[in-house]
Short mmCIF file of C-alpha atoms and ligand atoms in Angstrom, two decimals:
data_model
loop_
_atom_site.label_atom_id
_atom_site.label_comp_id
_atom_site.label_asym_id
_atom_site.label_seq_id
_atom_site.Cartn_x
_atom_site.Cartn_y
_atom_site.Cartn_z
CA MET A 218 114.31 75.34 99.08
CA ASP A 219 113.86 73.92 102.59
CA ASN A 220 111.21 76.04 104.14
CA PRO A 221 110.33 74.84 107.65
CA ILE A 222 106.82 76.30 107.50
CA HIS A 223 106.00 73.82 104.78
CA ARG A 224 106.95 70.40 106.17
CA LYS A 225 104.44 67.74 105.21
CA ASN A 226 102.54 65.50 107.63
CA GLN A 227 102.36 68.03 110.42
CA GLY A 228 98.62 68.60 110.59
CA ILE A 229 97.63 71.93 109.10
CA MET A 230 98.46 72.15 105.40
CA LEU A 231 99.75 75.61 104.61
CA ARG A 232 99.25 76.98 101.11
CA ASP A 233 101.72 75.87 98.49
CA ALA A 234 102.61 79.48 97.64
CA LEU A 235 104.21 79.87 101.06
CA ARG A 236 106.94 77.46 100.06
CA THR A 237 108.58 80.13 97.92
CA LEU A 238 108.26 83.06 100.33
CA GLU A 239 111.47 84.38 101.85
CA PRO A 240 111.46 86.13 105.23
CA TYR A 241 111.93 89.89 104.85
CA VAL A 242 115.46 91.05 105.69
CA ALA A 243 115.23 94.46 107.37
CA GLY A 244 118.06 96.97 107.77
CA GLN A 245 119.85 96.57 111.12
CA SER A 246 118.66 98.68 114.00
CA GLU A 247 120.46 98.82 117.35
CA LEU A 248 120.60 101.42 120.07
CA GLY A 249 123.80 103.39 120.33
CA TYR A 250 124.72 103.12 116.65
CA ILE A 251 124.47 105.61 113.82
CA LYS A 252 121.71 104.10 111.72
CA LEU A 253 122.25 104.50 107.98
CA SER A 254 120.57 101.22 107.06
CA ALA A 255 116.88 101.93 106.40
CA ASN A 256 116.61 105.12 104.29
CA GLU A 257 114.73 107.03 106.96
CA ASN A 258 114.66 110.79 107.36
CA PRO A 259 117.54 111.41 109.81
CA PHE A 260 116.04 114.65 111.13
CA GLY A 261 113.19 112.90 112.89
CA MET A 262 109.50 113.67 112.91
CA PRO A 263 108.64 117.34 112.35
CA ARG A 264 107.09 119.24 115.26
CA SER A 265 103.88 119.63 113.25
CA ALA A 266 103.44 115.83 113.31
CA ARG A 267 104.11 115.56 117.05
CA ARG A 268 101.50 118.21 117.77
CA ALA A 269 98.94 116.50 115.51
CA ILE A 270 99.57 113.16 117.24
CA GLU A 271 99.14 114.72 120.68
CA ARG A 272 95.81 116.21 119.58
CA ALA A 273 94.67 112.89 118.08
CA LEU A 274 95.61 110.88 121.21
CA LYS A 275 92.47 111.74 123.15
CA ASP A 276 90.36 109.95 120.51
CA ALA A 277 92.67 106.96 120.14
CA TYR A 278 90.18 104.76 122.02
CA ARG A 279 87.75 105.24 119.10
CA TYR A 280 88.15 103.49 115.76
CA PRO A 281 89.67 105.74 113.13
CA PRO A 282 87.51 106.83 110.20
CA SER A 283 87.19 103.69 108.07
CA ASP A 284 87.45 105.85 104.98
CA PRO A 285 90.10 108.46 105.83
CA HIS A 286 88.32 110.93 103.61
CA LEU A 287 89.92 114.13 104.89
CA LEU A 288 93.40 112.72 104.37
CA ARG A 289 92.46 111.33 100.95
CA GLN A 290 91.14 114.74 99.94
CA ASN A 291 94.30 116.49 101.06
CA ILE A 292 96.51 113.98 99.26
CA ALA A 293 94.33 114.33 96.16
CA ALA A 294 94.63 118.13 96.26
CA HIS A 295 98.40 117.75 96.57
CA HIS A 296 98.31 115.93 93.21
CA GLN A 297 95.54 118.03 91.60
CA ARG A 298 93.10 115.11 91.59
CA SER A 299 89.96 114.04 93.41
CA ALA A 300 89.78 111.62 96.35
CA LYS A 301 88.43 108.93 93.99
CA TRP A 302 92.04 108.40 92.88
CA ILE A 303 93.52 107.78 96.33
CA THR A 304 93.91 104.65 98.48
CA VAL A 305 95.62 105.01 101.85
CA GLY A 306 97.59 102.05 103.19
CA ASN A 307 99.46 100.85 106.27
CA GLY A 308 102.73 101.78 104.60
CA SER A 309 103.23 101.24 100.89
CA ASP A 310 104.09 97.64 101.84
CA GLU A 311 100.41 96.99 102.51
CA LEU A 312 99.41 98.68 99.27
CA LEU A 313 101.76 96.39 97.34
CA ASN A 314 99.91 93.46 98.84
CA ILE A 315 96.49 94.95 98.08
CA ILE A 316 97.49 95.66 94.47
CA ALA A 317 98.77 92.12 93.94
CA ALA A 318 95.62 90.73 95.58
CA SER A 319 93.50 92.63 93.08
CA ILE A 320 95.42 91.47 89.98
CA MET A 321 97.16 88.15 90.47
CA GLU A 322 95.72 84.74 89.69
CA ARG A 323 97.62 81.48 90.03
CA ASP A 324 100.45 81.14 87.47
CA TYR A 325 100.27 84.73 86.31
CA GLU A 326 103.69 86.29 85.84
CA GLY A 327 104.93 89.48 87.49
CA ILE A 328 108.02 91.37 86.32
CA VAL A 329 110.57 92.87 88.71
CA ALA A 330 114.07 94.30 88.36
CA ALA A 331 117.01 91.99 89.12
CA HIS A 332 118.07 94.18 92.07
CA THR A 333 115.19 95.82 93.82
CA PHE A 334 112.88 95.96 96.84
CA SER A 335 112.06 92.38 97.86
CA VAL A 336 108.39 92.91 98.73
CA TYR A 337 107.48 92.91 95.00
CA ARG A 338 108.63 89.30 94.71
CA GLN A 339 106.86 88.34 97.91
CA VAL A 340 103.44 89.63 96.87
CA ILE A 341 103.66 88.04 93.42
CA ARG A 342 104.43 84.67 95.01
CA LEU A 343 101.88 85.05 97.79
CA TYR A 344 99.07 84.90 95.22
CA GLY A 345 100.56 81.94 93.36
CA GLY A 346 102.30 84.01 90.69
CA LYS A 347 105.69 83.54 89.10
CA VAL A 348 108.45 86.14 89.34
CA VAL A 349 110.24 87.08 86.12
CA THR A 350 113.26 89.36 86.53
CA PHE A 351 114.80 91.71 84.00
CA PRO A 352 118.55 92.36 84.05
CA MET A 353 120.04 95.68 85.18
CA PRO A 354 123.42 96.03 83.51
CA GLU A 355 125.44 98.70 85.38
CA GLY A 356 122.40 99.14 87.64
CA ALA A 357 120.32 100.75 84.86
CA LEU A 358 116.51 100.51 84.63
CA ASP A 359 116.16 99.85 80.92
CA TRP A 360 112.62 99.93 79.46
CA ARG A 361 113.60 97.55 76.65
CA ALA A 362 114.75 94.99 79.21
CA VAL A 363 111.34 95.26 80.90
CA LEU A 364 109.58 94.77 77.59
CA ALA A 365 111.74 91.78 76.70
CA ALA A 366 110.57 90.06 79.92
CA VAL A 367 106.87 90.28 78.98
CA GLY A 368 105.09 87.02 78.14
CA HIS A 369 101.48 86.15 77.47
CA ARG A 370 100.92 85.46 81.19
CA THR A 371 102.40 88.76 82.41
CA HIS A 372 99.86 90.84 84.32
CA ILE A 373 101.91 93.13 86.52
CA VAL A 374 105.23 95.02 86.44
CA PHE A 375 106.79 96.52 89.57
CA LEU A 376 109.21 99.41 89.06
CA ALA A 377 110.77 101.38 91.86
CA ASN A 378 111.61 104.79 90.44
CA PRO A 379 114.17 105.79 91.65
CA ASN A 380 115.19 102.23 92.39
CA ASN A 381 116.08 100.90 95.82
CA PRO A 382 118.98 100.02 96.26
CA THR A 383 120.78 101.25 93.13
CA GLY A 384 119.46 104.84 93.12
CA SER A 385 119.06 104.61 89.33
CA TYR A 386 115.95 105.89 87.57
CA MET A 387 113.86 105.56 84.44
CA ARG A 388 113.65 108.59 82.20
CA SER A 389 110.32 110.12 81.30
CA ALA A 390 110.69 109.32 77.59
CA GLU A 391 111.56 105.69 78.42
CA LEU A 392 108.56 105.17 80.66
CA THR A 393 106.29 106.70 78.01
CA ALA A 394 107.76 104.32 75.42
CA LEU A 395 107.28 101.36 77.77
CA LEU A 396 103.65 102.23 78.47
CA ARG A 397 102.94 102.60 74.76
CA ALA A 398 104.45 99.20 74.05
CA LEU A 399 102.87 97.22 76.91
CA PRO A 400 99.53 95.47 76.42
CA PRO A 401 96.90 97.38 78.45
CA ARG A 402 96.10 94.28 80.56
CA ILE A 403 99.46 94.71 82.31
CA LEU A 404 99.37 96.90 85.41
CA VAL A 405 102.51 98.98 85.93
CA VAL A 406 103.16 99.74 89.59
CA LEU A 407 105.42 102.77 89.84
CA ASP A 408 106.77 102.81 93.34
CA GLU A 409 107.88 106.39 93.95
CA ALA A 410 108.93 106.00 97.59
CA TYR A 411 112.04 108.10 96.82
CA ALA A 412 110.55 110.58 94.32
CA ASP A 413 110.98 113.49 96.75
CA PHE A 414 114.78 113.18 96.51
CA VAL A 415 114.93 113.38 92.71
CA ASP A 416 116.69 116.35 91.15
CA ALA A 417 117.18 114.93 87.64
CA ALA A 418 114.82 116.87 85.36
CA ASP A 419 114.35 113.90 83.01
CA CYS A 420 113.21 111.39 85.70
CA ALA A 421 109.78 109.90 84.93
CA ARG A 422 106.89 111.05 87.13
CA GLY A 423 103.99 108.63 87.25
CA GLU A 424 101.33 111.18 88.08
CA GLU A 425 101.85 112.89 84.73
CA LEU A 426 100.92 109.66 82.95
CA LEU A 427 97.90 108.73 85.05
CA SER A 428 95.41 110.55 82.84
CA GLN A 429 96.63 108.87 79.65
CA HIS A 430 96.97 105.28 80.90
CA GLU A 431 94.52 103.39 83.08
CA ASN A 432 97.06 100.67 83.76
CA ILE A 433 99.30 102.60 86.19
CA VAL A 434 99.40 102.80 89.94
CA VAL A 435 101.72 105.32 91.57
CA LEU A 436 102.82 104.56 95.13
CA ARG A 437 104.03 107.16 97.58
CA THR A 438 104.98 106.84 101.22
CA PHE A 439 105.11 109.00 104.34
CA SER A 440 108.07 106.89 105.58
CA LYS A 441 110.91 108.67 103.80
CA ILE A 442 111.04 112.46 103.39
CA TYR A 443 107.97 112.90 105.62
CA ALA A 444 109.69 111.02 108.48
CA LEU A 445 106.74 108.87 109.62
CA ALA A 446 108.24 105.39 108.99
CA GLY A 447 107.24 104.16 112.44
CA LEU A 448 103.61 105.12 111.97
CA ARG A 449 103.18 103.05 108.77
CA ILE A 450 101.31 105.11 106.22
CA GLY A 451 101.49 105.51 102.46
CA TYR A 452 99.14 105.95 99.52
CA ALA A 453 98.36 104.84 95.99
CA LEU A 454 97.23 107.03 93.11
CA ALA A 455 95.25 105.14 90.48
CA ALA A 456 92.24 105.46 88.21
CA PRO A 457 88.91 105.37 90.12
CA ARG A 458 88.05 101.85 88.90
CA LEU A 459 91.27 100.45 90.36
CA THR A 460 91.03 102.62 93.46
CA GLU A 461 87.58 101.26 94.17
CA ALA A 462 88.91 97.70 93.95
CA PHE A 463 91.84 98.50 96.27
CA ASN A 464 89.53 100.14 98.80
CA ARG A 465 87.35 97.03 98.84
CA ILE A 466 90.29 94.77 99.53
CA ARG A 467 92.01 96.77 102.26
CA SER A 468 90.93 96.03 105.80
CA PRO A 469 88.45 98.61 107.12
CA PHE A 470 90.66 100.40 109.68
CA ASN A 471 94.05 99.87 108.08
CA CYS A 472 95.46 103.31 109.00
CA ASN A 473 95.37 104.26 112.63
CA ARG A 474 94.25 107.64 113.98
CA LEU A 475 97.72 108.84 114.93
CA ALA A 476 99.15 108.02 111.51
CA GLN A 477 96.26 109.74 109.73
CA ALA A 478 96.63 112.88 111.87
CA ALA A 479 100.41 113.00 111.44
CA ALA A 480 100.19 112.44 107.68
CA LEU A 481 97.73 115.30 107.31
CA ALA A 482 100.06 117.58 109.28
CA VAL A 483 103.26 116.77 107.37
CA LEU A 484 101.57 117.01 104.00
CA ASN A 485 100.83 120.65 104.78
CA ASP A 486 104.17 121.37 106.46
CA LYS A 487 106.10 122.65 103.44
CA GLY A 488 108.87 124.17 105.61
CA SER A 489 109.97 120.85 107.15
CA TYR A 490 109.79 119.13 103.77
CA GLN A 491 111.92 121.76 102.02
CA ARG A 492 114.52 121.92 104.80
CA ALA A 493 114.98 118.13 104.91
CA ARG A 494 115.13 117.89 101.12
CA ALA A 495 117.70 120.67 100.74
CA ILE A 496 120.07 119.19 103.32
CA ILE A 497 119.71 115.59 102.13
CA LEU A 498 120.39 116.53 98.50
CA ALA A 499 123.41 118.64 99.45
CA GLU A 500 124.75 115.84 101.66
CA ARG A 501 124.20 113.28 98.91
CA GLN A 502 126.36 115.36 96.60
CA ARG A 503 129.02 115.91 99.25
CA MET A 504 129.10 112.19 100.11
CA GLN A 505 129.44 111.15 96.46
CA GLU A 506 132.49 113.38 96.12
CA ALA A 507 134.00 112.35 99.45
CA LEU A 508 133.55 108.64 98.62
CA ARG A 509 135.24 109.11 95.26
CA ARG A 510 138.13 110.88 96.97
CA LEU A 511 138.48 107.83 99.23
CA GLY A 512 138.86 105.67 96.13
CA PHE A 513 135.32 104.23 96.01
CA SER A 514 133.06 104.26 92.93
CA PRO A 515 129.58 105.05 94.29
CA LEU A 516 126.68 104.63 91.85
CA PRO A 517 124.95 107.92 90.96
CA SER A 518 121.82 108.16 93.11
CA GLN A 519 118.47 109.93 92.99
CA GLY A 520 117.42 108.49 96.37
CA ASN A 521 118.32 109.39 99.97
CA PHE A 522 120.98 106.68 99.91
CA ILE A 523 124.10 105.68 98.02
CA CYS A 524 124.90 102.26 96.59
CA LEU A 525 128.56 101.51 97.09
CA PRO A 526 130.50 98.65 95.48
CA VAL A 527 133.05 97.16 97.91
CA GLU A 528 135.82 94.66 97.35
CA VAL A 529 135.18 92.61 100.48
CA PRO A 530 131.89 90.63 100.81
CA ALA A 531 129.21 93.13 101.83
CA GLU A 532 128.21 91.37 105.08
CA LYS A 533 131.81 91.42 106.25
CA TYR A 534 132.26 95.07 105.32
CA ALA A 535 129.05 96.01 107.13
CA GLN A 536 130.37 94.23 110.25
CA ARG A 537 133.57 96.26 110.08
CA LEU A 538 131.58 99.48 109.88
CA LYS A 539 129.41 98.32 112.77
CA ALA A 540 132.56 97.89 114.84
CA GLN A 541 133.14 101.60 114.11
CA GLY A 542 129.62 102.43 115.33
CA VAL A 543 127.81 102.76 111.98
CA LEU A 544 125.04 100.54 110.61
CA VAL A 545 124.69 100.21 106.82
CA ARG A 546 122.80 97.74 104.62
CA PRO A 547 124.73 94.91 102.94
CA LEU A 548 122.94 94.16 99.66
CA THR A 549 123.36 90.39 99.54
CA SER A 550 119.58 89.85 99.77
CA PHE A 551 119.19 92.22 96.79
CA GLY A 552 121.46 89.98 94.71
CA LEU A 553 124.44 92.34 95.14
CA PRO A 554 126.84 90.54 97.49
CA HIS A 555 129.59 93.16 96.96
CA HIS A 556 127.55 96.29 97.47
CA LEU A 557 126.46 98.33 100.48
CA ARG A 558 123.54 100.73 100.67
CA ILE A 559 124.25 103.73 102.84
CA SER A 560 121.43 106.11 103.78
CA ILE A 561 122.16 109.82 103.81
CA GLY A 562 122.23 110.85 107.47
CA ARG A 563 122.68 114.13 109.27
CA PRO A 564 125.92 115.91 108.28
CA ARG A 565 127.63 114.79 111.51
CA GLU A 566 126.56 111.18 110.95
CA ASN A 567 127.87 111.27 107.41
CA TRP A 568 131.25 112.48 108.69
CA ARG A 569 131.29 109.57 111.11
CA LEU A 570 130.60 107.18 108.25
CA LEU A 571 133.45 108.61 106.18
CA ARG A 572 135.76 108.29 109.17
CA ALA A 573 134.66 104.67 109.65
CA LEU A 574 135.24 103.90 105.96
CA ARG A 575 138.68 105.44 106.17
CA ALA A 576 139.45 103.31 109.22
CA THR A 577 138.39 100.12 107.45
CA ARG A 578 140.77 100.92 104.61
CA SER A 579 143.85 101.62 106.69
N1 PMP W 617 109.05 100.82 98.27
C1 PMP W 617 110.37 100.96 98.30
C2 PMP W 617 111.12 101.05 97.01
C3 PMP W 617 111.03 100.98 99.53
O1 PMP W 617 112.36 101.09 99.55
C4 PMP W 617 110.30 100.89 100.73
C5 PMP W 617 110.92 100.92 102.09
N2 PMP W 617 112.16 100.55 102.26
C6 PMP W 617 108.93 100.74 100.63
C7 PMP W 617 108.33 100.73 99.39
C8 PMP W 617 108.08 100.55 101.85
O2 PMP W 617 107.69 101.75 102.35
P1 PMP W 617 106.62 101.86 103.51
O3 PMP W 617 107.36 102.24 104.73
O4 PMP W 617 105.67 102.92 103.03
O5 PMP W 617 105.93 100.53 103.63
#
């Protein structure tokens, strides 16, 4: 791969690992468009978060607490645990990096799904590791496929559950079977960024397994249902020994005051959470049916988005929708060049999307 940051004979020698890093491809964002490209909460930040930010502003000239203990305690209580199990990060993106930094050595292998969030691959490579992918026939997260990818140099597995961008999930019984079969040296990172949108009773929940297995980290974020994507804050739940390591690695003031204050507020704002969840789940159902009526075959989804196979190359289809005023995510960089990922928006935005899809078909 020609990577311009790694040309030889230009003075500074950058690390070899950088040769394999790909730039992150973010969902499009442009003023004046309906944005269904980044799986955000379309209802915006709850009033409780705005008020907390306004209160925190007067102290913004001071460093935030280096150990956000109050927030950690509240998160811990939310999961019936103690603060010793919680690491707070600058988005779950940063936590993925911290986790990889604490596990990976050169030439270790890390396992990721064939079609999933690209940051897993990045952090494996950043520390000199090798990415091993497991196949996802029909978009399924199959525990046997994960197990088949394990070698004697495997030290980490990243699983998004539900998965971005397919919306598929691993069942509780399957995750239990996987954890029983994996050697305990392998850390399983269960990225539950979309767990709040799950309504399938048999979907695995990492926190239920934390007490039985030391080799799990569960990641949650305030970017999705809690609507704080722009503030960058998320957290990891893991056994105290791992949590202590993560907290040593993270930079001392990684979560700013405004993000900490807003996270505390939304965590205790059950009303906003329930309202957003109810509407998004109802809209997801309505959109699935409407898309099928239009002749599409959307994948079943447990996230706040729908993965849609399209006949035309995804980039081209996304351009057509953009011409109709709607931004969606072509999934070429996820290895799915004929699929789009469409976030669930407000009801009116979803209507606009359906109208745009209809227009592209006529
Ligand atoms: N994990 C998954 C599966 C995601 O889809 C995303 C965001 N798109 C993240 C993590 C990153 O979330 P955060 O905003 O907390 O960094």
